[in-house]
Amino acid sequence: QVQLVESGGELVQAGDSLRLSCAVSGRTFSAYTMGWFRRAPGKEREIVADITPSGGSLYYVDSVKGRFTISRDNAKNTVYLQMNSLKPADTAVYYCAAGVNRKYHYWGQGTQVTVSS
């Protein structure tokens, strides 16, 4: 009943910026905590950032603090991940997820971000 579609993944060079978007279906977007996760080839999925329904609480994994910004526009049912100063280590498939109380039940298909050195 909830579908998420990520977009914005591209091949970029180290130091570049990129903004990922996640469009969420349904009429209850404003009730969800939204998260961005990533999985590099052969590695475990990790949370990158998340944001509570009204944007009042944010989390970032240490490796992206100061470089990435998560935001949401509840009027557009969209969550964003602004990624600056990209590094090759950021190369991964990035997934958008939605849930309640940081229990993520709904996932997008992923969008590939590749950062060349």
Coordinates of N, CA and C in Angstrom, one line a residue:
Q1 N 0.8 -1.2 0.0 CA 0.0 0.0 0.0 C 0.8 1.3 0.0
V2 N 2.1 1.1 0.4 CA 3.0 2.3 0.3 C 4.1 1.9 -0.6
Q3 N 4.3 2.8 -1.6 CA 5.4 2.5 -2.6 C 6.3 3.7 -2.6
L4 N 7.6 3.4 -2.8 CA 8.7 4.4 -2.8 C 9.5 4.3 -4.0
V5 N 9.8 5.4 -4.6 CA 10.6 5.4 -5.9 C 11.7 6.4 -5.7
E6 N 12.9 5.9 -5.7 CA 14.1 6.8 -5.6 C 14.5 7.2 -7.0
S7 N 15.2 8.4 -7.0 CA 15.7 8.9 -8.3 C 16.9 9.8 -7.9
G8 N 17.7 10.1 -8.9 CA 18.8 11.0 -8.8 C 20.2 10.4 -8.8
G9 N 20.3 9.1 -8.7 CA 21.6 8.4 -8.7 C 22.3 8.6 -10.0
E10 N 23.6 8.8 -10.0 CA 24.4 9.1 -11.1 C 25.8 8.7 -10.9
L11 N 26.5 8.7 -12.0 CA 28.0 8.6 -11.9 C 28.6 10.0 -11.8
V12 N 29.3 10.2 -10.7 CA 29.9 11.5 -10.5 C 31.4 11.3 -10.1
Q13 N 32.1 12.4 -10.0 CA 33.4 12.4 -9.6 C 33.6 12.8 -8.2
A14 N 34.6 12.4 -7.5 CA 34.9 12.8 -6.2 C 34.9 14.3 -6.0
G15 N 34.2 14.7 -4.9 CA 34.1 16.1 -4.7 C 32.8 16.7 -5.2
D16 N 32.1 16.0 -6.1 CA 30.8 16.5 -6.6 C 29.7 16.4 -5.6
S17 N 28.6 17.0 -6.0 CA 27.4 16.9 -5.2 C 26.3 16.2 -6.0
L18 N 25.3 15.7 -5.3 CA 24.2 15.0 -5.9 C 23.0 15.0 -4.9
R19 N 21.8 15.1 -5.4 CA 20.7 15.1 -4.6 C 19.8 13.9 -5.0
L20 N 19.5 13.1 -4.1 CA 18.6 12.0 -4.3 C 17.2 12.4 -3.8
S21 N 16.2 11.9 -4.5 CA 14.8 12.1 -4.2 C 14.1 10.8 -4.0
C22 N 13.1 10.8 -3.2 CA 12.3 9.6 -2.9 C 10.8 10.0 -2.9
A23 N 10.1 9.6 -3.9 CA 8.6 9.9 -3.9 C 7.9 8.8 -3.3
V24 N 7.0 9.1 -2.4 CA 6.2 8.1 -1.6 C 4.7 8.2 -1.9
S25 N 4.1 7.1 -2.2 CA 2.7 7.1 -2.5 C 1.9 7.1 -1.2
G26 N 0.6 7.3 -1.4 CA -0.3 7.3 -0.3 C -0.5 8.7 0.4
R27 N -1.4 8.6 1.4 CA -1.8 9.9 2.0 C -1.3 10.0 3.4
T28 N -0.4 9.1 3.9 CA 0.1 9.1 5.2 C 1.6 9.4 5.3
F29 N 2.1 10.0 4.3 CA 3.6 10.2 4.3 C 4.0 11.0 5.5
S30 N 3.2 12.0 5.9 CA 3.6 12.8 7.0 C 3.7 12.1 8.4
A31 N 3.2 10.9 8.4 CA 3.2 10.1 9.7 C 4.5 9.2 9.8
Y32 N 5.3 9.1 8.7 CA 6.4 8.2 8.6 C 7.7 8.8 9.0
T33 N 8.5 8.1 9.7 CA 9.9 8.3 9.7 C 10.5 7.9 8.4
M34 N 11.3 8.7 7.8 CA 11.9 8.3 6.5 C 13.4 8.2 6.7
G35 N 13.9 7.1 6.1 CA 15.4 6.9 6.1 C 16.0 6.6 4.8
W36 N 17.3 6.9 4.7 CA 18.1 6.6 3.6 C 19.1 5.6 4.0
F37 N 19.2 4.5 3.3 CA 20.2 3.4 3.5 C 21.0 3.2 2.3
R38 N 22.1 2.5 2.5 CA 22.9 2.2 1.3 C 23.6 0.9 1.5
R39 N 23.9 0.2 0.4 CA 24.6 -1.0 0.4 C 25.6 -1.0 -0.8
A40 N 26.9 -1.1 -0.4 CA 27.9 -1.3 -1.3 C 28.1 -2.7 -1.7
P41 N 28.6 -3.0 -2.9 CA 28.7 -4.4 -3.3 C 29.5 -5.3 -2.4
G42 N 28.9 -6.4 -2.0 CA 29.5 -7.3 -1.0 C 29.6 -6.8 0.4
K43 N 28.9 -5.7 0.7 CA 28.9 -5.2 2.1 C 27.5 -5.2 2.7
E44 N 27.4 -5.1 4.0 CA 26.1 -5.0 4.6 C 25.5 -3.7 4.4
R45 N 24.2 -3.7 4.4 CA 23.4 -2.5 4.3 C 23.6 -1.6 5.6
E46 N 23.7 -0.3 5.4 CA 23.8 0.5 6.6 C 22.9 1.7 6.4
I47 N 22.5 2.2 7.6 CA 21.7 3.4 7.5 C 22.6 4.6 7.3
V48 N 22.1 5.5 6.5 CA 22.9 6.7 6.2 C 22.3 7.9 7.0
A49 N 21.0 8.1 6.9 CA 20.4 9.2 7.6 C 18.9 8.9 7.8
D50 N 18.3 9.5 8.7 CA 16.8 9.4 8.8 C 16.3 10.7 9.4
I51 N 14.9 10.8 9.3 CA 14.3 12.1 9.7 C 12.9 11.7 10.2
T52 N 12.5 12.3 11.3 CA 11.2 12.0 11.9 C 10.1 12.7 11.1
P53 N 8.8 12.4 11.4 CA 7.7 12.9 10.5 C 7.7 14.4 10.3
S54 N 8.0 15.2 11.4 CA 7.9 16.6 11.3 C 9.3 17.2 11.0
G55 N 10.3 16.4 10.9 CA 11.6 16.9 10.7 C 12.4 17.3 11.9
G56 N 11.8 17.0 13.1 CA 12.4 17.5 14.3 C 13.6 16.7 14.8
S57 N 13.8 15.6 14.3 CA 14.9 14.7 14.8 C 15.6 14.1 13.6
L58 N 16.9 14.3 13.5 CA 17.7 13.8 12.4 C 18.8 12.9 12.9
Y59 N 19.2 12.0 12.1 CA 20.3 11.1 12.4 C 21.2 11.0 11.1
Y60 N 22.5 11.0 11.3 CA 23.4 10.7 10.3 C 24.5 9.7 10.8
V61 N 24.9 8.8 9.9 CA 26.0 8.0 10.2 C 27.3 8.8 10.2
D62 N 28.2 8.5 11.1 CA 29.4 9.4 11.3 C 30.1 9.7 9.9
S63 N 30.1 8.7 9.1 CA 30.9 8.9 7.8 C 30.4 10.0 6.9
V64 N 29.1 10.4 7.1 CA 28.5 11.4 6.2 C 28.2 12.7 6.9
K65 N 28.4 12.8 8.2 CA 28.1 14.0 8.9 C 28.9 15.2 8.4
G66 N 28.2 16.3 8.2 CA 28.8 17.4 7.6 C 28.8 17.5 6.1
R67 N 28.5 16.4 5.5 CA 28.5 16.3 4.0 C 27.1 16.1 3.4
F68 N 26.3 15.3 4.1 CA 25.0 14.9 3.7 C 23.9 15.6 4.5
T69 N 22.8 15.9 3.9 CA 21.7 16.5 4.6 C 20.4 15.8 4.1
I70 N 19.6 15.3 5.1 CA 18.3 14.7 4.8 C 17.3 15.8 5.1
S71 N 16.3 15.8 4.2 CA 15.2 16.7 4.4 C 13.9 16.1 3.8
R72 N 12.8 16.7 4.1 CA 11.5 16.2 3.6 C 10.6 17.3 3.3
D73 N 9.7 17.1 2.3 CA 8.7 18.0 2.0 C 7.4 17.3 2.1
N74 N 6.7 17.4 3.2 CA 5.5 16.6 3.4 C 4.4 17.0 2.4
A75 N 4.4 18.2 1.9 CA 3.4 18.6 1.0 C 3.6 17.9 -0.4
K76 N 4.8 17.4 -0.6 CA 5.1 16.7 -1.9 C 5.3 15.3 -1.7
N77 N 5.1 14.8 -0.5 CA 5.4 13.3 -0.2 C 6.8 12.9 -0.7
T78 N 7.7 13.7 -0.4 CA 9.1 13.5 -0.9 C 10.1 13.7 0.2
V79 N 11.1 12.8 0.2 CA 12.3 12.9 1.1 C 13.5 13.1 0.2
Y80 N 14.5 13.8 0.6 CA 15.6 14.1 -0.1 C 16.9 13.8 0.6
L81 N 17.9 13.5 -0.1 CA 19.3 13.3 0.5 C 20.2 14.2 -0.3
Q82 N 20.6 15.3 0.2 CA 21.6 16.1 -0.5 C 23.0 15.6 -0.1
M83 N 23.8 15.3 -1.0 CA 25.1 14.7 -0.8 C 26.2 15.6 -1.4
N84 N 27.0 16.1 -0.6 CA 28.1 17.0 -1.0 C 29.4 16.3 -0.7
S85 N 30.4 16.8 -1.4 CA 31.8 16.3 -1.2 C 31.9 14.8 -1.3
L86 N 31.3 14.3 -2.3 CA 31.2 12.9 -2.4 C 32.6 12.2 -2.6
K87 N 32.7 11.0 -2.0 CA 33.9 10.3 -2.0 C 33.6 8.9 -2.6
P88 N 34.7 8.3 -3.2 CA 34.5 6.9 -3.7 C 33.9 6.0 -2.7
A89 N 34.1 6.1 -1.4 CA 33.5 5.3 -0.4 C 32.0 5.4 -0.3
D90 N 31.5 6.5 -0.9 CA 30.0 6.6 -0.9 C 29.3 5.8 -2.0
T91 N 30.1 5.2 -2.9 CA 29.5 4.4 -4.0 C 28.7 3.3 -3.4
A92 N 27.5 3.2 -3.8 CA 26.5 2.2 -3.3 C 25.2 2.4 -4.0
V93 N 24.4 1.4 -3.7 CA 23.0 1.5 -4.1 C 22.3 2.2 -2.9
Y94 N 21.6 3.2 -3.1 CA 20.9 4.0 -2.0 C 19.4 3.7 -2.0
Y95 N 18.9 3.3 -0.9 CA 17.5 2.9 -0.7 C 16.8 3.9 0.2
C96 N 15.6 4.2 -0.2 CA 14.7 5.0 0.7 C 13.8 4.0 1.4
A97 N 13.5 4.4 2.6 CA 12.6 3.5 3.4 C 11.7 4.4 4.3
A98 N 10.5 3.8 4.6 CA 9.5 4.5 5.4 C 9.1 3.5 6.5
G99 N 8.8 4.1 7.6 CA 8.3 3.3 8.8 C 7.8 4.2 9.9
V100 N 7.5 3.5 10.9 CA 6.9 4.1 12.2 C 7.9 3.7 13.3
N101 N 8.2 4.7 14.1 CA 9.1 4.4 15.2 C 10.4 3.8 14.8
R102 N 10.9 4.2 13.7 CA 12.2 3.8 13.1 C 12.1 2.3 12.8
K103 N 11.0 1.7 12.6 CA 10.8 0.4 12.2 C 10.4 0.5 10.7
Y104 N 11.4 0.2 9.8 CA 11.2 0.4 8.4 C 10.6 -0.8 7.7
H105 N 9.3 -0.6 7.3 CA 8.6 -1.6 6.6 C 8.5 -1.5 5.1
Y106 N 8.7 -0.3 4.6 CA 8.5 -0.1 3.2 C 9.8 0.4 2.6
W107 N 10.2 -0.2 1.4 CA 11.5 0.1 0.8 C 11.3 0.4 -0.7
G108 N 12.1 1.3 -1.1 CA 12.2 1.5 -2.6 C 13.1 0.5 -3.2
Q109 N 13.2 0.6 -4.5 CA 14.0 -0.3 -5.3 C 15.5 0.0 -5.3
G110 N 15.9 1.2 -5.0 CA 17.2 1.6 -4.9 C 17.7 2.4 -6.1
T111 N 18.6 3.3 -5.9 CA 19.2 4.1 -7.0 C 20.7 4.0 -6.9
Q112 N 21.4 3.8 -8.0 CA 22.9 3.6 -7.9 C 23.6 5.0 -7.9
V113 N 24.5 5.1 -7.0 CA 25.4 6.3 -6.9 C 26.8 5.7 -7.0
T114 N 27.5 6.2 -8.0 CA 28.9 5.8 -8.3 C 29.8 7.1 -8.2
V115 N 30.8 7.0 -7.4 CA 31.7 8.2 -7.3 C 33.1 7.7 -7.7
S116 N 33.6 8.3 -8.8 CA 34.9 7.9 -9.3 C 35.9 8.8 -8.7
S117 N 37.1 8.3 -8.6 CA 38.2 9.0 -8.0 C 39.0 9.8 -9.0

